[in-house]
Short mmCIF file of C-alpha atoms and ligand atoms in Angstrom, two decimals:
data_model
loop_
_atom_site.label_atom_id
_atom_site.label_comp_id
_atom_site.label_asym_id
_atom_site.label_seq_id
_atom_site.Cartn_x
_atom_site.Cartn_y
_atom_site.Cartn_z
CA MET A 129 0.00 0.00 0.00
CA SER A 130 1.58 3.31 -1.00
CA THR A 131 1.33 6.16 1.39
CA LEU A 132 2.01 9.89 1.24
CA ASN A 133 3.66 12.32 3.58
CA LEU A 134 2.22 15.78 3.18
CA THR A 135 2.47 19.26 4.61
CA LEU A 136 -0.91 20.84 5.18
CA LYS A 137 -1.41 24.57 5.47
CA ILE A 138 -4.84 24.70 7.05
CA TRP A 139 -7.02 27.65 7.98
CA ARG A 140 -7.85 27.53 11.68
CA GLN A 141 -10.40 29.89 13.15
CA ALA A 142 -11.92 29.36 16.58
CA GLY A 143 -15.25 31.06 15.86
CA PRO A 144 -17.09 33.55 13.67
CA GLU A 145 -15.59 36.57 15.41
CA ALA A 146 -12.16 35.08 16.07
CA GLU A 147 -9.20 35.93 13.92
CA GLY A 148 -8.14 33.01 11.75
CA LYS A 149 -4.71 31.97 10.61
CA ILE A 150 -2.95 29.38 8.51
CA GLU A 151 -1.60 26.49 10.59
CA THR A 152 1.08 24.18 9.27
CA ARG A 153 0.65 20.51 10.06
CA LYS A 154 2.24 17.29 8.87
CA ALA A 155 0.01 14.53 7.52
CA GLN A 156 1.96 11.30 7.64
CA ASN A 157 1.32 7.85 6.16
CA ILE A 158 -1.78 8.85 4.22
CA PRO A 159 -2.90 5.91 2.02
CA ILE A 160 -3.40 6.98 -1.59
CA GLU A 161 -6.75 5.21 -1.59
CA ALA A 162 -8.06 7.67 1.00
CA SER A 163 -10.37 10.44 -0.08
CA PHE A 164 -9.45 14.01 0.78
CA LEU A 165 -11.90 14.05 3.67
CA GLU A 166 -10.61 10.68 4.93
CA MET A 167 -7.16 12.22 4.94
CA LEU A 168 -8.54 14.96 7.18
CA ASP A 169 -10.20 12.27 9.33
CA ILE A 170 -6.80 10.59 9.83
CA VAL A 171 -5.21 13.91 10.75
CA ASN A 172 -8.08 14.68 13.12
CA GLN A 173 -7.72 11.29 14.80
CA GLN A 174 -4.12 12.13 15.58
CA ILE A 175 -5.12 15.57 16.87
CA ILE A 176 -7.82 14.05 19.09
CA GLU A 177 -5.39 11.46 20.49
CA THR A 178 -3.03 14.21 21.52
CA GLY A 179 -5.84 16.18 23.12
CA GLY A 180 -6.07 18.94 20.50
CA ASP A 181 -9.04 20.59 18.84
CA PRO A 182 -9.81 18.69 15.61
CA ILE A 183 -10.14 20.53 12.31
CA HIS A 184 -13.79 21.31 11.66
CA PHE A 185 -15.06 20.78 8.14
CA ASP A 186 -18.42 20.24 6.47
CA HIS A 187 -19.45 16.94 4.92
CA ASP A 188 -22.41 14.65 4.70
CA CYS A 189 -22.99 12.13 1.89
CA ARG A 190 -19.35 11.78 0.87
CA GLU A 191 -20.51 10.59 -2.49
CA GLY A 192 -20.72 13.85 -4.40
CA ILE A 193 -24.46 14.41 -4.28
CA CYS A 194 -25.41 16.47 -1.26
CA GLY A 195 -23.36 19.64 -1.67
CA MET A 196 -22.35 19.79 1.97
CA CYS A 197 -18.58 19.39 1.61
CA SER A 198 -16.73 22.56 0.83
CA LEU A 199 -13.07 23.64 1.22
CA THR A 200 -10.70 25.16 -1.25
CA ILE A 201 -7.72 23.02 -2.10
CA ASN A 202 -4.77 25.12 -3.23
CA GLY A 203 -7.08 28.07 -3.82
CA VAL A 204 -9.64 26.16 -5.90
CA PRO A 205 -13.01 25.17 -4.43
CA HIS A 206 -13.32 21.35 -4.49
CA SER A 207 -9.77 21.22 -5.97
CA LYS A 208 -8.82 21.69 -9.58
CA GLU A 209 -10.21 18.29 -10.60
CA VAL A 210 -12.94 18.89 -13.17
CA GLY A 211 -16.51 18.16 -12.08
CA THR A 212 -15.51 16.77 -8.68
CA THR A 213 -16.63 17.55 -5.15
CA THR A 214 -14.10 17.69 -2.31
CA CYS A 215 -15.39 14.39 -0.94
CA GLN A 216 -14.66 12.72 -4.28
CA VAL A 217 -11.09 13.99 -4.56
CA HIS A 218 -8.68 11.18 -3.81
CA MET A 219 -5.20 11.33 -2.38
CA ARG A 220 -3.77 9.51 -5.41
CA LYS A 221 -4.09 12.87 -7.16
CA PHE A 222 -1.31 14.19 -4.91
CA ASN A 223 2.40 13.43 -4.74
CA ASP A 224 4.53 12.49 -1.77
CA GLY A 225 5.97 15.62 -0.17
CA ASP A 226 3.28 17.98 -1.52
CA THR A 227 2.25 21.06 0.40
CA ILE A 228 -1.50 21.57 0.26
CA PHE A 229 -3.32 24.77 1.18
CA ILE A 230 -6.75 24.11 2.68
CA GLU A 231 -8.97 27.11 3.23
CA PRO A 232 -12.69 27.65 3.73
CA PHE A 233 -14.93 28.92 0.92
CA ARG A 234 -14.31 32.64 1.09
CA ALA A 235 -17.02 35.24 0.53
CA ASN A 236 -18.52 37.78 2.89
CA ALA A 237 -21.93 36.25 2.27
CA PHE A 238 -20.54 32.91 3.57
CA PRO A 239 -19.11 33.81 6.98
CA VAL A 240 -16.73 31.30 8.56
CA LEU A 241 -18.26 29.57 11.57
CA LYS A 242 -15.23 27.55 12.60
CA ASP A 243 -12.10 26.47 10.73
CA LEU A 244 -13.34 25.28 7.33
CA VAL A 245 -17.05 25.42 8.11
CA THR A 246 -18.94 28.31 6.55
CA ASP A 247 -22.50 29.49 6.92
CA ARG A 248 -24.11 29.02 3.50
CA THR A 249 -27.71 29.65 4.61
CA ALA A 250 -27.81 32.68 2.27
CA PHE A 251 -28.51 30.10 -0.45
CA ASP A 252 -31.47 28.74 1.51
CA ARG A 253 -32.94 32.22 1.78
CA ILE A 254 -32.57 32.69 -1.99
CA ILE A 255 -34.42 29.42 -2.59
CA ALA A 256 -37.10 30.41 -0.07
CA SER A 257 -37.61 33.67 -1.97
CA GLY A 258 -38.70 31.95 -5.17
CA GLY A 259 -36.88 28.73 -5.98
CA TYR A 260 -39.99 26.59 -5.76
CA ILE A 261 -43.37 26.07 -7.40
CA ASP A 262 -46.70 26.41 -5.64
CA VAL A 263 -48.55 23.14 -6.08
CA ARG A 264 -51.40 21.35 -4.40
CA THR A 265 -49.77 18.60 -2.43
CA GLY A 266 -51.15 15.10 -2.63
CA SER A 267 -50.07 11.94 -4.33
CA ALA A 268 -47.43 12.27 -7.00
CA PRO A 269 -48.82 12.94 -10.49
CA ASP A 270 -48.46 10.20 -13.09
CA ALA A 271 -45.24 10.25 -15.06
CA ASN A 272 -45.59 12.02 -18.41
CA SER A 273 -48.94 13.53 -17.47
CA VAL A 274 -47.40 16.88 -18.37
CA PRO A 275 -45.73 16.57 -21.79
CA ILE A 276 -42.31 18.24 -21.91
CA PRO A 277 -40.13 18.39 -25.04
CA LYS A 278 -36.96 16.34 -24.64
CA GLU A 279 -34.60 19.26 -25.18
CA GLN A 280 -36.33 21.32 -22.51
CA ALA A 281 -36.37 18.42 -20.07
CA ASP A 282 -32.64 17.90 -20.62
CA TRP A 283 -31.89 21.57 -20.06
CA ALA A 284 -33.97 21.61 -16.88
CA PHE A 285 -32.32 18.43 -15.67
CA ASP A 286 -28.81 19.75 -16.25
CA ALA A 287 -29.67 22.89 -14.30
CA ALA A 288 -31.28 20.82 -11.56
CA THR A 289 -28.07 18.90 -10.93
CA CYS A 290 -26.74 21.92 -9.01
CA ILE A 291 -26.14 20.65 -5.47
CA GLY A 292 -26.03 24.10 -3.91
CA CYS A 293 -22.49 23.72 -2.64
CA GLY A 294 -21.43 27.33 -3.17
CA ALA A 295 -18.18 26.62 -5.03
CA CYS A 296 -19.30 29.06 -7.71
CA VAL A 297 -19.35 31.85 -5.13
CA ALA A 298 -16.07 30.75 -3.59
CA SER A 299 -14.26 30.67 -6.92
CA CYS A 300 -15.68 33.95 -8.21
CA LYS A 301 -13.44 37.02 -8.06
CA ASN A 302 -16.55 38.98 -7.10
CA SER A 303 -18.16 36.36 -4.86
CA SER A 304 -21.15 36.36 -7.16
CA ALA A 305 -23.86 33.74 -6.72
CA MET A 306 -25.08 34.02 -10.31
CA LEU A 307 -24.30 30.45 -11.34
CA PHE A 308 -26.23 28.98 -8.43
CA VAL A 309 -29.19 31.36 -8.75
CA SER A 310 -29.33 30.99 -12.53
CA ALA A 311 -29.25 27.18 -12.30
CA LYS A 312 -32.02 27.10 -9.71
CA ALA A 313 -34.12 29.58 -11.68
CA ALA A 314 -33.47 27.84 -15.02
CA HIS A 315 -34.46 24.48 -13.61
CA LEU A 316 -38.01 25.65 -12.86
CA ASN A 317 -38.27 28.33 -15.54
CA SER A 318 -37.70 25.86 -18.34
CA LEU A 319 -40.47 23.50 -17.25
CA PRO A 320 -44.22 23.99 -17.80
CA GLN A 321 -44.82 23.65 -14.05
CA GLY A 322 -42.58 26.65 -13.42
CA GLN A 323 -44.17 29.00 -15.96
CA PRO A 324 -46.96 30.62 -13.88
CA GLU A 325 -44.48 32.03 -11.37
CA LYS A 326 -41.54 32.59 -13.68
CA ASP A 327 -41.31 36.39 -13.54
CA LYS A 328 -41.99 36.58 -9.84
CA ARG A 329 -39.37 33.88 -9.23
CA VAL A 330 -36.68 35.62 -11.25
CA LEU A 331 -37.23 39.00 -9.64
CA SER A 332 -37.42 37.72 -6.07
CA MET A 333 -34.43 35.40 -6.34
CA VAL A 334 -32.22 38.09 -7.87
CA ARG A 335 -33.34 40.64 -5.27
CA GLN A 336 -32.65 38.22 -2.43
CA MET A 337 -29.25 37.43 -3.95
CA ASP A 338 -28.44 41.16 -4.00
CA ALA A 339 -29.68 41.59 -0.43
CA GLU A 340 -27.39 38.82 0.80
CA GLY A 341 -24.35 40.81 -0.32
CA PHE A 342 -23.08 38.60 -3.13
CA GLY A 343 -21.05 40.42 -5.78
CA ASN A 344 -21.88 41.02 -9.43
CA CYS A 345 -20.90 38.70 -12.24
CA THR A 346 -18.16 40.01 -14.55
CA ASN A 347 -18.35 37.11 -17.01
CA GLN A 348 -15.01 35.51 -16.18
CA TYR A 349 -16.54 32.04 -15.78
CA GLU A 350 -14.39 30.91 -12.86
CA CYS A 351 -17.63 29.43 -11.48
CA GLU A 352 -18.06 27.17 -14.48
CA ALA A 353 -14.53 25.86 -14.03
CA ALA A 354 -15.01 25.20 -10.31
CA CYS A 355 -18.54 23.80 -10.35
CA PRO A 356 -18.50 20.11 -9.39
CA LYS A 357 -21.67 19.59 -11.43
CA LEU A 358 -20.42 21.43 -14.53
CA ILE A 359 -23.35 23.83 -14.52
CA SER A 360 -23.12 25.96 -17.65
CA ALA A 361 -22.81 29.76 -17.62
CA ASP A 362 -25.48 29.70 -20.33
CA ASN A 363 -27.86 29.66 -17.40
CA ILE A 364 -26.49 33.05 -16.38
CA ALA A 365 -27.21 34.48 -19.83
CA LYS A 366 -30.71 33.08 -19.54
CA LEU A 367 -31.19 34.62 -16.09
CA ASN A 368 -30.00 38.01 -17.38
CA ARG A 369 -32.50 37.80 -20.22
CA ASP A 370 -35.35 36.63 -18.00
CA PHE A 371 -34.59 39.35 -15.47
CA ALA A 372 -34.72 42.06 -18.13
CA ILE A 373 -38.04 40.76 -19.45
CA ALA A 374 -39.55 40.36 -15.98
CA SER A 375 -38.44 43.87 -14.99
CA VAL A 376 -40.05 45.43 -18.03
CA LYS A 377 -43.26 43.47 -17.44
CA GLU A 378 -43.29 44.59 -13.82
CA ALA A 379 -42.81 48.21 -14.89
CA VAL A 380 -45.63 47.99 -17.42
CA ALA A 381 -47.90 46.50 -14.78
CA MET A 382 -47.11 49.37 -12.41
CA VAL A 383 -48.18 52.05 -14.89
CA MET B 260 -44.38 59.38 -13.95
CA ASN B 261 -43.74 58.37 -10.40
CA SER B 262 -43.87 54.68 -11.24
CA SER B 263 -41.49 54.99 -14.19
CA LEU B 264 -39.00 56.77 -11.94
CA GLN B 265 -39.46 54.00 -9.44
CA PHE B 266 -38.81 51.43 -12.17
CA ILE B 267 -35.59 53.15 -13.20
CA SER B 268 -34.33 53.33 -9.64
CA THR B 269 -35.18 49.68 -8.84
CA PHE B 270 -33.63 48.51 -12.08
CA TRP B 271 -30.47 50.56 -11.58
CA SER B 272 -30.06 49.40 -7.99
CA SER B 273 -30.31 45.71 -8.88
CA SER B 274 -27.13 43.87 -9.83
CA ILE B 275 -28.36 42.58 -13.17
CA GLY B 276 -30.15 45.84 -13.99
CA LYS B 277 -26.99 47.86 -13.57
CA LYS B 278 -25.05 45.32 -15.62
CA ILE B 279 -27.61 45.57 -18.42
CA VAL B 280 -27.16 49.35 -18.43
CA VAL B 281 -23.39 48.84 -18.61
CA ALA B 282 -23.84 46.38 -21.49
CA ILE B 283 -26.15 48.61 -23.53
CA THR B 284 -24.00 51.71 -23.04
CA GLY B 285 -20.95 49.57 -23.84
CA LEU B 286 -22.65 48.50 -27.06
CA ILE B 287 -23.34 52.14 -28.01
CA LEU B 288 -19.71 53.08 -27.36
CA THR B 289 -18.45 50.01 -29.25
CA LEU B 290 -20.53 50.86 -32.30
CA PHE B 291 -19.38 54.47 -32.08
CA LEU B 292 -15.78 53.25 -32.25
CA ALA B 293 -16.47 51.43 -35.50
CA GLY B 294 -18.00 54.59 -36.99
CA HIS B 295 -15.22 56.80 -35.66
CA LEU B 296 -12.58 54.49 -37.08
CA SER B 297 -14.14 54.21 -40.53
CA GLY B 298 -14.33 58.00 -40.74
CA ASN B 299 -10.73 58.37 -39.61
CA MET B 300 -9.54 55.94 -42.26
CA LEU B 301 -10.34 58.67 -44.80
CA ILE B 302 -7.04 60.20 -43.75
CA PHE B 303 -5.42 57.62 -46.01
CA VAL B 304 -7.65 58.67 -48.90
CA GLY B 305 -6.34 62.19 -48.77
CA GLU B 306 -6.61 65.68 -47.39
CA HIS B 307 -9.69 66.63 -49.36
CA ALA B 308 -11.73 63.58 -48.46
CA PHE B 309 -10.84 63.86 -44.76
CA ASN B 310 -11.66 67.56 -44.50
CA GLU B 311 -14.89 67.07 -46.39
CA TYR B 312 -15.87 64.34 -43.97
CA ALA B 313 -15.05 66.59 -40.99
CA TYR B 314 -17.10 69.37 -42.57
CA PHE B 315 -19.99 66.98 -43.10
CA LEU B 316 -19.93 65.83 -39.45
CA HIS B 317 -20.12 69.38 -38.15
CA HIS B 318 -22.89 70.45 -40.52
CA MET B 319 -25.06 67.34 -40.45
CA LEU B 320 -28.70 68.32 -39.66
CA HIS B 321 -27.64 71.97 -39.77
CA GLY B 322 -25.06 71.37 -37.08
CA ALA B 323 -27.49 69.65 -34.70
CA GLY B 324 -26.32 66.15 -35.68
CA VAL B 325 -22.96 66.41 -34.02
CA TRP B 326 -24.56 67.68 -30.82
CA ILE B 327 -27.11 64.88 -30.74
CA ALA B 328 -24.29 62.39 -31.14
CA ARG B 329 -22.25 64.10 -28.44
CA ILE B 330 -25.13 64.08 -25.96
CA VAL B 331 -25.94 60.41 -26.61
CA LEU B 332 -22.29 59.40 -26.31
CA LEU B 333 -21.65 61.46 -23.23
CA THR B 334 -24.72 60.02 -21.51
CA ALA B 335 -23.66 56.50 -22.46
CA LEU B 336 -20.15 57.15 -21.20
CA VAL B 337 -21.28 58.58 -17.87
CA LEU B 338 -23.68 55.69 -17.23
CA HIS B 339 -21.03 53.16 -18.27
CA VAL B 340 -18.38 54.61 -15.96
CA VAL B 341 -20.64 55.26 -12.97
CA GLY B 342 -22.20 51.80 -13.31
CA THR B 343 -18.92 49.94 -13.54
CA VAL B 344 -17.28 51.89 -10.74
CA GLN B 345 -20.24 51.14 -8.45
CA LEU B 346 -20.25 47.46 -9.45
CA THR B 347 -16.51 47.17 -8.87
CA LYS B 348 -16.83 48.72 -5.42
CA MET B 349 -19.58 46.26 -4.51
CA ASN B 350 -17.54 43.36 -5.84
CA ARG B 351 -14.53 44.35 -3.77
CA ALA B 352 -16.76 44.57 -0.71
CA ALA B 353 -18.29 41.13 -1.34
CA GLY B 354 -15.11 39.10 -1.56
CA GLN B 355 -12.09 37.90 0.35
CA SER B 356 -8.88 36.56 -1.06
CA TYR B 357 -7.14 33.23 -0.66
CA ASN B 358 -3.58 32.55 0.42
CA THR B 359 -2.96 30.76 -2.85
CA ASP B 360 -4.19 31.92 -6.22
CA GLY B 361 -6.52 29.38 -7.74
CA THR B 362 -7.47 31.32 -10.86
CA GLN B 363 -8.45 28.87 -13.58
CA ARG B 364 -10.13 30.70 -16.39
CA SER B 365 -10.21 34.51 -16.07
CA SER B 366 -8.40 36.23 -18.91
CA PHE B 367 -5.82 38.91 -18.20
CA SER B 368 -8.03 41.50 -19.92
CA SER B 369 -11.00 40.58 -17.75
CA LYS B 370 -8.95 41.14 -14.59
CA ILE B 371 -7.84 44.66 -15.52
CA MET B 372 -11.18 45.97 -16.83
CA ILE B 373 -11.50 48.73 -14.26
CA TRP B 374 -7.92 49.92 -14.84
CA SER B 375 -8.04 49.75 -18.61
CA GLY B 376 -11.40 51.51 -18.40
CA LEU B 377 -10.21 54.34 -16.19
CA THR B 378 -7.12 54.89 -18.37
CA ILE B 379 -9.36 55.05 -21.42
CA LEU B 380 -11.54 57.57 -19.58
CA ALA B 381 -8.51 59.76 -18.86
CA PHE B 382 -7.53 59.41 -22.50
CA ILE B 383 -11.00 60.43 -23.72
CA VAL B 384 -10.78 63.62 -21.66
CA TYR B 385 -7.35 64.34 -23.11
CA HIS B 386 -8.43 63.43 -26.64
CA ILE B 387 -11.43 65.80 -26.49
CA LEU B 388 -9.29 68.64 -25.12
CA HIS B 389 -6.74 67.90 -27.84
CA TYR B 390 -8.85 67.66 -30.99
CA THR B 391 -12.39 68.76 -30.09
CA ALA B 392 -12.01 71.62 -27.62
CA ARG B 393 -8.46 72.22 -28.91
CA VAL B 394 -7.13 73.52 -25.61
CA GLY B 395 -3.43 74.27 -25.20
CA ASN B 396 -2.71 74.16 -28.90
CA GLU B 397 -3.12 76.30 -32.01
CA PHE B 398 -5.70 74.11 -33.72
CA ASN B 399 -8.38 76.79 -33.32
CA ASN B 400 -6.22 79.51 -34.85
CA PRO B 401 -7.99 80.46 -38.13
CA GLU B 402 -4.77 81.81 -39.63
CA LYS B 403 -3.22 78.36 -39.49
CA TYR B 404 -6.16 76.00 -39.77
CA GLU B 405 -8.78 77.73 -41.90
CA ILE B 406 -9.09 76.65 -45.49
CA MET B 407 -11.48 77.01 -48.39
CA LEU B 408 -13.18 73.73 -49.16
CA ASP B 409 -15.47 73.49 -52.18
CA GLY B 410 -16.33 77.16 -51.87
CA HIS B 411 -16.94 77.36 -48.12
CA VAL B 412 -14.76 78.12 -45.12
CA ALA B 413 -13.72 74.93 -43.33
CA HIS B 414 -11.38 73.71 -40.63
CA ASN B 415 -8.27 71.90 -41.79
CA ALA B 416 -8.80 68.80 -39.69
CA TYR B 417 -6.28 66.89 -41.77
CA LYS B 418 -3.45 69.26 -40.89
CA MET B 419 -4.60 69.27 -37.27
CA VAL B 420 -4.28 65.49 -37.02
CA ILE B 421 -0.84 65.49 -38.60
CA ASP B 422 0.41 68.31 -36.40
CA GLY B 423 -1.18 66.69 -33.34
CA PHE B 424 0.49 63.34 -33.83
CA SER B 425 3.83 64.78 -34.88
CA TRP B 426 4.38 65.49 -31.21
CA LEU B 427 5.74 62.14 -29.97
CA PRO B 428 4.35 62.15 -26.38
CA ALA B 429 0.81 62.65 -27.70
CA SER B 430 1.22 59.72 -30.07
CA ILE B 431 2.67 57.50 -27.36
CA PHE B 432 -0.19 58.21 -24.94
CA TYR B 433 -2.60 57.62 -27.80
CA ILE B 434 -1.07 54.24 -28.66
CA ILE B 435 -1.04 53.11 -25.01
CA ALA B 436 -4.68 54.12 -24.61
CA VAL B 437 -5.73 52.35 -27.81
CA THR B 438 -3.86 49.22 -26.68
CA LEU B 439 -5.76 49.23 -23.38
CA LEU B 440 -8.93 49.88 -25.35
CA CYS B 441 -8.20 46.76 -27.37
CA SER B 442 -7.82 44.76 -24.15
CA HIS B 443 -11.00 46.33 -22.72
CA LEU B 444 -12.97 45.43 -25.84
CA SER B 445 -11.73 41.86 -26.02
CA HIS B 446 -13.51 41.11 -22.74
CA GLY B 447 -16.18 43.79 -22.99
CA VAL B 448 -17.62 42.95 -26.39
CA ALA B 449 -18.08 39.28 -25.50
CA SER B 450 -19.59 40.33 -22.16
CA ILE B 451 -22.24 42.44 -23.88
CA PHE B 452 -23.72 39.27 -25.35
CA GLN B 453 -23.65 37.39 -22.07
CA THR B 454 -25.18 40.22 -20.03
CA LEU B 455 -27.94 40.82 -22.56
CA GLY B 456 -28.64 37.10 -22.51
CA LEU B 457 -27.69 36.50 -26.12
CA ARG B 458 -24.92 33.94 -25.58
CA THR B 459 -25.39 30.18 -25.61
CA ASN B 460 -22.86 27.37 -25.64
CA LYS B 461 -23.40 27.11 -29.39
CA THR B 462 -22.52 30.75 -30.05
CA GLU B 463 -19.85 31.04 -27.35
CA LYS B 464 -16.86 30.39 -29.63
CA LEU B 465 -18.17 32.67 -32.35
CA ILE B 466 -18.79 35.50 -29.89
CA ASN B 467 -15.36 35.19 -28.27
CA THR B 468 -13.57 35.08 -31.60
CA GLY B 469 -15.69 37.92 -32.93
CA ALA B 470 -14.78 40.06 -29.91
CA GLN B 471 -11.06 39.34 -30.39
CA VAL B 472 -11.16 40.11 -34.10
CA TYR B 473 -13.13 43.31 -33.50
CA SER B 474 -10.71 44.55 -30.85
CA ILE B 475 -7.70 43.78 -33.03
CA LEU B 476 -9.27 45.63 -35.98
CA ILE B 477 -9.90 48.63 -33.74
CA TRP B 478 -6.30 48.52 -32.52
CA VAL B 479 -4.73 48.23 -35.97
CA GLY B 480 -6.99 50.93 -37.39
CA PHE B 481 -6.48 53.54 -34.71
CA VAL B 482 -2.77 52.88 -34.18
CA SER B 483 -2.10 53.11 -37.91
CA ILE B 484 -2.84 56.85 -37.86
CA PRO B 485 -0.20 58.17 -35.42
CA VAL B 486 2.29 55.61 -36.70
CA SER B 487 1.79 56.75 -40.29
CA VAL B 488 2.13 60.38 -39.22
CA LEU B 489 5.32 59.68 -37.29
CA LEU B 490 6.76 57.72 -40.21
CA HIS B 491 5.72 60.54 -42.58
CA LEU B 492 3.57 58.16 -44.57
CA VAL B 493 0.82 60.76 -44.46
CA LYS B 494 1.86 64.38 -44.56
S1 SF4 C 73 -23.78 25.98 -9.54
FE1 SF4 C 73 -22.24 24.37 -9.20
S2 SF4 C 73 -20.76 25.35 -7.82
FE2 SF4 C 73 -22.62 26.58 -7.72
S3 SF4 C 73 -23.78 25.78 -6.03
FE3 SF4 C 73 -24.52 24.68 -7.83
S4 SF4 C 73 -23.25 22.84 -7.94
FE4 SF4 C 73 -22.21 24.21 -6.52
S1 FES C 74 -20.15 15.37 1.18
FE1 FES C 74 -21.96 15.32 -0.05
S2 FES C 74 -21.20 16.16 -1.90
FE2 FES C 74 -19.40 15.99 -0.74
#
């Protein structure tokens, strides 16, 4: 079994108000089969055994579907592996003797709670503002009872694969949440079920996004490169277009 | 009335709204550049053609045309600058930096937009003082720059351009500004399409290449004038 000896430069921060700093720590005998989070588990085990405060990080499914894991690895959210979440990054991607920088997702709208854990509830508030459809609850409708053209269904599905991790914000030079918001809006806006509330949804989600203090997109597409689900920036173009149309309609309705 | 004012203020204070204003004003300025350049190219046709064109610009719609254009352009410029400066400030306030740089895709031009933009702004002020207001030079002196053109009194814009660019520092500043303009356009023109929602993954390549080609054409065209003057290719 091959193992790695690494130097970790990890962000440690005791609490939201505390001042954080980079701590240097050795990670020894890390099996290459381990995932990145398992590597942190091994390091934490050692810290716990010596009575220290383990490194706090977010995770849940560890299979790339929940969007809970975060971290930037050498400055890139979820590492520079294409279409991969942090939990799916494996240590075989690193070399013996590497120094790895591990920092939290950084954006003022995602305040650090402790070490690598950030508060991403701003996303929840954006969803609550319009990222849903109003339906009568009850038993699930029959499949295909609402006909949807294949192309539209594919587009909606691609957008719906966004797991809400926030890597788009963390990678953006402006901490903009446009990729997330545009994916969530596009998912519902491209389906018949989402049509009745389309304009309201677009306006409220964008307004909530602005209120949360995210920055403004400057079309550099760092988000697209960092997104573990390869969400396309085409969604952003679509959101811009839908926002313009919804704004004009709202203005006309006011007159 | 009240509600339309309210619409404008809500639109302007939203992130996407402000960006749309920046994109539309950017489009106006980009199209102006193409017109400005094609007119300027007449300098290579000859003195008569260039001065006739200058005369036409100033007398279009009995002289009102040039003022309409100036007002539209100035408004577009002010909105473009104020919008981008405000957006940049907000962006700086929203973010934090990492201890290692993980930049993967941003182009160099996209990272210096605010600086290329502000330099271009300074250049525009200088350029207007130089050739439009003609401050600190003799270009308004009728003894030197008044000519008879097809039977009417006209300004010798051709001679003004040659005299203006014969002074090396002016030409150097001009070339630097046009180079930054080229960089600004290479990101800006492609961004117009994205912000107005006209880009898709099918048109992405075309739009990016189009923006590069356009900015290079603008660079070659505008730089050719001071270079030709300095090399005495036009005199
Ligand atoms: S768009 Fe991609 S990076 Fe952004 S939250 Fe969704 S999955 Fe994560
Ligand atoms: S822990 Fe669920 S996606 Fe990584």
